[in-house]
Amino acid sequence: MPASEFTLIYRYFSALGRGEAVDLSVGDDCAILRLGEGERLATSVDTMVDGVHFPQDSFPEDIGFRAVSVAASDLAAMGARPLGMTVALTLPEPDEFWLNAFSQGLAAAVSEYELPLVGGDTTKGPLTITVQVLGAVPLDGALLRGGARPGDKLYVSGTLGDGAGALAFLAGDWQPEPDAAEYLLDRFNRPRARLALGRELLGRATAAIDISDGLLADAGHVAAASGVKLVIDPALLPLSDALQTYLSPKQVREWAMTGGDDYELCFTLPPGEQPPEGCTHIGSVEEGEGVDCGLAIDIPPGYQHF
Ligand code: ADP
Ligand code: MG
């Protein structure tokens, strides 16, 4: 007889639920988490659908890790302290080989982000993973999109375009050297939510967003929310060594400008504020509206589901 829903939940999802803020974890009707004094709850949810948000032949470990990273990236963009998450999992079959590998990907993310799995839901249907993240931000602050002011400088963390370069490689459009291929696949399959950076930016950055839909699209959200123009110098975009080996610098620049899936942070600092390590100055904030990168690139509005 196949294992029951409750046995599967117990076997794969009940051991990842301990954390500093967790009073009650998997097993009851709700989880109970504690906020510190002077804190508010920040929460966000992201759904990943098989074949839409990840390639159908992705490893289950990577699907688990990536689903958590994508959701946790929103906590990073708010400067939130991670408290915990819930995972709603829809599966075609109770495939224990798949569940075991998937839960190992979750476990890696739980420990890397100190983001315990405190509850969820398990149902039958087409493979879909929904991750709700819970975090804490100070009562008197959080990193919002709307605070950029003319005179601020614009920064990004890490390198840009790696996710797009990896997808182009997976689609067979180019063949990176083995080391570069390994690096790019890791960047796509195992994006790292910049939680530590987000918290470092609290009280310093005037605006922040995580780059999930591509720099131009996401910088556009900051510009709109702040009522300013963002000017980006394409020559300043930070690129990985792996992408530098690609033949066409124009293509690489376009990946860096419009490619999604990097999950780096894009943020603004007031003049004179030093950027944290690993971040690159890419432009400035001016009066006006929209994003100006001096290139004739159509800004894709981000992935459109409908
Ligand atoms: P209910 O009927 O009250 O919604 P469930 O049977 O869905 O309860 O879940 C029982 C317990 O197992 C709950 O604590 C729930 O949060 C947890 N749970 C269910 N599915 C998952 C999952 N995929 N990951 C983590 N916890 C889960
Ligand atoms: Mg339920």
Tab-separated table of C-alpha atoms and ligand atoms in Angstrom:
chain	number	residue	atom	x	y	z
A	1	MET	CA	0.000	0.000	0.000
A	2	PRO	CA	1.431	3.413	-0.857
A	3	ALA	CA	2.308	5.691	2.073
A	4	SER	CA	-0.512	7.971	3.217
A	5	GLU	CA	-0.363	11.747	2.845
A	6	PHE	CA	0.370	12.068	6.560
A	7	THR	CA	3.182	9.536	6.462
A	8	LEU	CA	4.767	11.370	3.541
A	9	ILE	CA	4.473	14.729	5.276
A	10	TYR	CA	5.981	13.303	8.419
A	11	ARG	CA	8.751	11.521	6.544
A	12	TYR	CA	9.866	14.393	4.361
A	13	PHE	CA	8.704	17.686	5.804
A	14	SER	CA	8.605	17.497	9.591
A	15	ALA	CA	12.334	17.640	10.372
A	16	LEU	CA	13.108	21.062	8.913
A	17	GLY	CA	10.929	23.134	11.190
A	18	ARG	CA	13.091	24.267	14.068
A	19	GLY	CA	14.117	27.900	14.307
A	20	GLU	CA	14.698	30.756	16.666
A	21	ALA	CA	11.264	32.302	16.054
A	22	VAL	CA	9.311	29.027	15.902
A	23	ASP	CA	7.014	28.221	18.853
A	24	LEU	CA	4.979	25.591	16.987
A	25	SER	CA	5.922	23.895	13.710
A	26	VAL	CA	4.597	21.179	11.340
A	27	GLY	CA	1.911	18.960	12.859
A	28	ASP	CA	-0.847	21.207	14.174
A	29	ASP	CA	-3.455	23.269	12.336
A	30	CYS	CA	-1.237	26.355	12.201
A	31	ALA	CA	2.374	27.115	12.951
A	32	ILE	CA	3.069	29.777	15.572
A	33	LEU	CA	5.986	32.165	15.128
A	34	ARG	CA	7.260	34.874	17.409
A	35	LEU	CA	8.052	38.433	16.356
A	36	GLY	CA	10.578	40.436	18.350
A	37	GLU	CA	9.629	43.679	20.029
A	38	GLY	CA	9.561	46.553	17.563
A	39	GLU	CA	9.080	44.234	14.566
A	40	ARG	CA	6.405	43.745	11.918
A	41	LEU	CA	5.608	40.720	9.762
A	42	ALA	CA	6.730	40.809	6.118
A	43	THR	CA	5.258	38.065	3.943
A	44	SER	CA	5.276	37.068	0.289
A	45	VAL	CA	4.340	34.020	-1.786
A	46	ASP	CA	5.680	32.584	-5.052
A	47	THR	CA	4.434	29.700	-7.172
A	48	MET	CA	6.580	27.573	-9.462
A	49	VAL	CA	4.856	25.514	-12.154
A	50	ASP	CA	6.581	22.592	-13.864
A	51	GLY	CA	7.698	23.545	-17.372
A	52	VAL	CA	6.894	27.238	-16.818
A	53	HIS	CA	9.229	28.309	-13.998
A	54	PHE	CA	11.745	25.514	-14.319
A	55	PRO	CA	12.673	23.135	-17.160
A	56	GLN	CA	10.712	19.877	-17.016
A	57	ASP	CA	13.891	17.804	-16.630
A	58	SER	CA	15.247	19.774	-13.630
A	59	PHE	CA	16.588	17.735	-10.716
A	60	PRO	CA	14.132	17.660	-7.791
A	61	GLU	CA	16.906	18.884	-5.419
A	62	ASP	CA	17.349	21.954	-7.586
A	63	ILE	CA	13.595	22.535	-7.874
A	64	GLY	CA	13.339	22.550	-4.074
A	65	PHE	CA	16.324	24.806	-3.485
A	66	ARG	CA	15.372	27.206	-6.242
A	67	ALA	CA	11.729	27.502	-5.161
A	68	VAL	CA	12.851	28.581	-1.684
A	69	SER	CA	15.500	30.962	-3.056
A	70	VAL	CA	13.036	32.686	-5.365
A	71	ALA	CA	10.611	33.286	-2.499
A	72	ALA	CA	13.316	34.214	0.022
A	73	SER	CA	14.696	36.741	-2.454
A	74	ASP	CA	11.615	38.879	-1.748
A	75	LEU	CA	12.485	38.878	1.959
A	76	ALA	CA	16.012	39.949	1.017
A	77	ALA	CA	14.656	42.815	-1.061
A	78	MET	CA	12.739	44.107	1.991
A	79	GLY	CA	15.684	43.754	4.368
A	80	ALA	CA	13.672	41.210	6.370
A	81	ARG	CA	14.970	38.841	9.015
A	82	PRO	CA	13.853	35.331	7.982
A	83	LEU	CA	11.369	33.706	10.400
A	84	GLY	CA	10.051	30.702	8.496
A	85	MET	CA	8.173	29.455	5.438
A	86	THR	CA	5.307	27.212	4.408
A	87	VAL	CA	5.370	25.070	1.271
A	88	ALA	CA	2.293	23.975	-0.665
A	89	LEU	CA	3.208	21.044	-2.866
A	90	THR	CA	1.019	19.645	-5.636
A	91	LEU	CA	2.314	16.339	-7.018
A	92	PRO	CA	0.999	14.038	-9.752
A	93	GLU	CA	2.115	10.912	-7.824
A	94	PRO	CA	3.451	10.236	-4.330
A	95	ASP	CA	6.854	9.448	-5.862
A	96	GLU	CA	9.109	8.877	-2.865
A	97	PHE	CA	12.317	9.045	-4.892
A	98	TRP	CA	11.264	12.486	-6.092
A	99	LEU	CA	10.050	13.599	-2.640
A	100	ASN	CA	13.265	12.504	-0.993
A	101	ALA	CA	15.416	14.451	-3.452
A	102	PHE	CA	13.096	17.480	-3.367
A	103	SER	CA	13.159	17.571	0.435
A	104	GLN	CA	16.963	17.507	0.320
A	105	GLY	CA	16.909	20.635	-1.825
A	106	LEU	CA	14.522	22.226	0.673
A	107	ALA	CA	16.776	21.158	3.542
A	108	ALA	CA	19.809	22.791	1.918
A	109	ALA	CA	17.895	26.053	1.557
A	110	VAL	CA	16.452	25.858	5.095
A	111	SER	CA	19.926	25.614	6.529
A	112	GLU	CA	21.581	28.125	4.200
A	113	TYR	CA	18.935	30.814	4.832
A	114	GLU	CA	18.031	29.821	8.417
A	115	LEU	CA	14.460	29.724	7.137
A	116	PRO	CA	12.667	26.807	8.835
A	117	LEU	CA	9.809	24.945	7.105
A	118	VAL	CA	6.962	25.389	9.588
A	119	GLY	CA	3.982	24.068	7.626
A	120	GLY	CA	2.393	23.531	4.257
A	121	ASP	CA	-0.084	21.584	2.244
A	122	THR	CA	0.238	18.466	0.096
A	123	THR	CA	-2.158	17.746	-2.757
A	124	LYS	CA	-2.423	15.722	-5.982
A	125	GLY	CA	-2.266	17.393	-9.382
A	126	PRO	CA	0.225	18.816	-11.912
A	127	LEU	CA	3.600	19.495	-10.261
A	128	THR	CA	3.429	22.916	-8.621
A	129	ILE	CA	5.374	24.321	-5.684
A	130	THR	CA	4.176	27.343	-3.742
A	131	VAL	CA	6.448	28.845	-1.107
A	132	GLN	CA	5.206	31.438	1.354
A	133	VAL	CA	7.955	33.202	3.259
A	134	LEU	CA	7.612	35.021	6.562
A	135	GLY	CA	10.095	37.582	7.806
A	136	ALA	CA	10.428	40.394	10.300
A	137	VAL	CA	11.155	44.032	9.540
A	138	PRO	CA	11.567	46.864	12.053
A	139	LEU	CA	8.430	48.839	12.924
A	140	ASP	CA	10.153	51.982	11.716
A	141	GLY	CA	11.670	50.649	8.510
A	142	ALA	CA	11.853	48.219	5.584
A	143	LEU	CA	13.444	48.453	2.139
A	144	LEU	CA	10.687	49.644	-0.174
A	145	ARG	CA	10.700	50.357	-3.906
A	146	GLY	CA	9.493	53.899	-3.551
A	147	GLY	CA	12.227	55.827	-1.745
A	148	ALA	CA	14.769	56.621	-4.491
A	149	ARG	CA	15.518	60.361	-4.765
A	150	PRO	CA	17.300	62.417	-7.460
A	151	GLY	CA	21.000	62.472	-6.593
A	152	ASP	CA	21.032	58.885	-5.223
A	153	LYS	CA	23.292	56.324	-6.866
A	154	LEU	CA	22.137	53.020	-8.305
A	155	TYR	CA	23.825	49.693	-7.450
A	156	VAL	CA	23.428	45.965	-8.053
A	157	SER	CA	24.865	43.004	-6.183
A	158	GLY	CA	26.783	40.129	-7.799
A	159	THR	CA	26.813	39.664	-11.556
A	160	LEU	CA	23.962	39.989	-14.057
A	161	GLY	CA	22.856	37.902	-17.024
A	162	ASP	CA	24.046	34.535	-15.708
A	163	GLY	CA	20.515	33.112	-15.515
A	164	ALA	CA	19.779	34.145	-19.105
A	165	GLY	CA	23.151	32.797	-20.264
A	166	ALA	CA	22.378	29.486	-18.543
A	167	LEU	CA	18.951	29.246	-20.207
A	168	ALA	CA	20.504	29.972	-23.616
A	169	PHE	CA	23.016	27.195	-22.944
A	170	LEU	CA	20.227	24.788	-21.916
A	171	ALA	CA	18.355	25.714	-25.110
A	172	GLY	CA	21.448	24.735	-27.128
A	173	ASP	CA	22.201	28.265	-28.325
A	174	TRP	CA	25.836	28.145	-27.220
A	175	GLN	CA	28.376	25.858	-25.586
A	176	PRO	CA	30.388	27.416	-22.755
A	177	GLU	CA	33.693	25.896	-21.598
A	178	PRO	CA	33.070	23.157	-18.988
A	179	ASP	CA	33.941	25.394	-15.987
A	180	ALA	CA	31.766	28.218	-17.275
A	181	ALA	CA	28.907	25.813	-18.011
A	182	GLU	CA	29.062	24.437	-14.474
A	183	TYR	CA	29.093	27.931	-12.981
A	184	LEU	CA	26.145	29.110	-15.094
A	185	LEU	CA	23.991	26.054	-14.361
A	186	ASP	CA	24.666	26.534	-10.649
A	187	ARG	CA	23.633	30.170	-10.924
A	188	PHE	CA	20.367	29.174	-12.589
A	189	ASN	CA	19.525	26.091	-10.526
A	190	ARG	CA	20.810	27.360	-7.199
A	191	PRO	CA	20.287	31.130	-7.093
A	192	ARG	CA	21.234	32.595	-3.712
A	193	ALA	CA	18.756	34.938	-2.038
A	194	ARG	CA	20.760	37.953	-0.819
A	195	LEU	CA	19.310	37.959	2.692
A	196	ALA	CA	22.453	39.158	4.473
A	197	LEU	CA	22.896	41.990	1.987
A	198	GLY	CA	19.265	43.066	2.385
A	199	ARG	CA	19.653	43.367	6.122
A	200	GLU	CA	22.910	45.252	5.676
A	201	LEU	CA	21.049	47.756	3.484
A	202	LEU	CA	18.286	48.404	6.042
A	203	GLY	CA	18.421	52.011	7.136
A	204	ARG	CA	20.940	52.817	4.389
A	205	ALA	CA	19.331	52.138	0.997
A	206	THR	CA	16.566	54.496	-0.103
A	207	ALA	CA	14.955	51.849	-2.356
A	208	ALA	CA	15.519	48.198	-3.217
A	209	ILE	CA	14.123	45.388	-5.371
A	210	ASP	CA	15.270	41.882	-6.250
A	211	ILE	CA	15.987	41.203	-9.898
A	212	SER	CA	13.673	38.397	-10.949
A	213	ASP	CA	12.410	39.702	-14.294
A	214	GLY	CA	15.585	41.404	-15.536
A	215	LEU	CA	17.343	44.632	-14.534
A	216	LEU	CA	15.477	46.921	-16.920
A	217	ALA	CA	12.038	45.649	-15.930
A	218	ASP	CA	12.777	45.646	-12.202
A	219	ALA	CA	14.580	49.006	-12.211
A	220	GLY	CA	11.447	50.237	-14.006
A	221	HIS	CA	9.381	49.229	-10.948
A	222	VAL	CA	11.689	51.258	-8.675
A	223	ALA	CA	11.519	54.249	-11.014
A	224	ALA	CA	7.706	54.096	-11.124
A	225	ALA	CA	7.266	53.587	-7.371
A	226	SER	CA	9.756	56.372	-6.549
A	227	GLY	CA	8.575	58.820	-9.219
A	228	VAL	CA	12.099	59.241	-10.610
A	229	LYS	CA	14.212	58.358	-13.649
A	230	LEU	CA	16.954	55.743	-13.317
A	231	VAL	CA	19.943	56.179	-15.615
A	232	ILE	CA	21.995	53.014	-16.160
A	233	ASP	CA	25.435	52.946	-17.785
A	234	PRO	CA	25.635	49.611	-19.677
A	235	ALA	CA	29.451	49.709	-19.537
A	236	LEU	CA	29.283	49.415	-15.732
A	237	LEU	CA	27.159	46.243	-15.562
A	238	PRO	CA	28.969	43.531	-13.569
A	239	LEU	CA	29.477	40.393	-15.684
A	240	SER	CA	30.776	36.992	-14.652
A	241	ASP	CA	33.959	35.566	-16.207
A	242	ALA	CA	31.752	32.796	-17.615
A	243	LEU	CA	29.737	35.283	-19.690
A	244	GLN	CA	32.822	37.252	-20.737
A	245	THR	CA	33.867	34.194	-22.772
A	246	TYR	CA	30.739	34.519	-24.925
A	247	LEU	CA	31.485	35.768	-28.413
A	248	SER	CA	29.035	38.627	-28.672
A	249	PRO	CA	29.415	41.415	-26.064
A	250	LYS	CA	26.150	42.851	-27.373
A	251	GLN	CA	24.281	39.639	-26.556
A	252	VAL	CA	25.869	39.478	-23.100
A	253	ARG	CA	24.861	43.063	-22.382
A	254	GLU	CA	21.320	42.266	-23.414
A	255	TRP	CA	21.218	39.237	-21.095
A	256	ALA	CA	22.497	41.423	-18.262
A	257	MET	CA	19.928	44.122	-18.996
A	258	THR	CA	16.851	41.998	-19.631
A	259	GLY	CA	17.520	38.436	-18.440
A	260	GLY	CA	15.578	37.253	-15.415
A	261	ASP	CA	16.460	34.634	-12.838
A	262	ASP	CA	19.540	36.292	-11.313
A	263	TYR	CA	17.915	37.188	-7.961
A	264	GLU	CA	20.486	39.859	-7.215
A	265	LEU	CA	19.438	43.065	-5.453
A	266	CYS	CA	19.146	46.412	-7.215
A	267	PHE	CA	19.157	49.367	-4.807
A	268	THR	CA	19.786	53.070	-4.415
A	269	LEU	CA	22.036	54.775	-1.880
A	270	PRO	CA	22.142	58.450	-0.997
A	271	PRO	CA	25.263	60.314	-2.144
A	272	GLY	CA	28.269	59.599	0.072
A	273	GLU	CA	26.909	56.263	1.366
A	274	GLN	CA	29.461	53.497	0.653
A	275	PRO	CA	28.078	50.320	-1.014
A	276	PRO	CA	28.494	46.965	0.725
A	277	GLU	CA	31.166	44.623	-0.621
A	278	GLY	CA	30.319	42.750	-3.817
A	279	CYS	CA	28.053	45.511	-5.106
A	280	THR	CA	28.636	47.603	-8.232
A	281	HIS	CA	27.707	51.179	-9.022
A	282	ILE	CA	25.740	51.061	-12.298
A	283	GLY	CA	24.023	54.416	-12.569
A	284	SER	CA	22.187	57.268	-10.970
A	285	VAL	CA	18.791	58.639	-10.006
A	286	GLU	CA	17.495	61.749	-11.759
A	287	GLU	CA	14.288	63.696	-11.979
A	288	GLY	CA	11.924	62.292	-14.576
A	289	GLU	CA	10.510	58.866	-15.205
A	290	GLY	CA	11.416	55.455	-16.578
A	291	VAL	CA	14.786	53.814	-17.114
A	292	ASP	CA	17.373	55.215	-19.503
A	293	CYS	CA	20.232	52.895	-20.448
A	294	GLY	CA	21.295	54.707	-23.611
A	295	LEU	CA	20.594	51.595	-25.689
A	296	ALA	CA	17.739	50.773	-28.005
A	297	ILE	CA	16.541	47.739	-26.055
A	298	ASP	CA	12.863	47.004	-25.804
A	299	ILE	CA	12.106	46.574	-22.147
A	300	PRO	CA	10.361	43.245	-21.820
A	301	PRO	CA	7.661	43.694	-19.206
A	302	GLY	CA	8.904	40.529	-17.452
A	303	TYR	CA	7.375	37.123	-17.967
A	304	GLN	CA	3.738	37.486	-18.955
A	305	HIS	CA	1.549	34.578	-17.874
A	306	PHE	CA	-1.619	35.675	-19.677
B	1	ADP	P1	-4.998	20.599	7.535
B	1	ADP	O1	-5.992	19.574	7.082
B	1	ADP	O2	-5.237	21.154	8.896
B	1	ADP	O3	-4.724	21.655	6.487
B	1	ADP	P2	-2.828	18.997	6.621
B	1	ADP	O4	-3.214	17.574	6.631
B	1	ADP	O5	-2.862	19.726	5.323
B	1	ADP	O6	-3.639	19.771	7.734
B	1	ADP	O7	-1.349	19.112	7.206
B	1	ADP	C1	-0.988	18.527	8.446
B	1	ADP	C2	0.255	19.204	8.951
B	1	ADP	O8	1.332	18.977	8.051
B	1	ADP	C3	0.115	20.726	9.074
B	1	ADP	O9	0.863	21.143	10.184
B	1	ADP	C4	0.736	21.234	7.797
B	1	ADP	O10	1.257	22.529	7.976
B	1	ADP	C5	1.832	20.207	7.544
B	1	ADP	N1	2.162	20.040	6.114
B	1	ADP	C6	1.366	19.530	5.144
B	1	ADP	N2	2.004	19.506	3.952
B	1	ADP	C7	3.239	20.033	4.171
B	1	ADP	C8	4.352	20.307	3.350
B	1	ADP	N3	4.366	20.055	2.026
B	1	ADP	N4	5.442	20.868	3.928
B	1	ADP	C9	5.436	21.133	5.245
B	1	ADP	N5	4.432	20.904	6.078
B	1	ADP	C10	3.324	20.348	5.563
B	2	MG	MG	-4.057	21.273	4.479
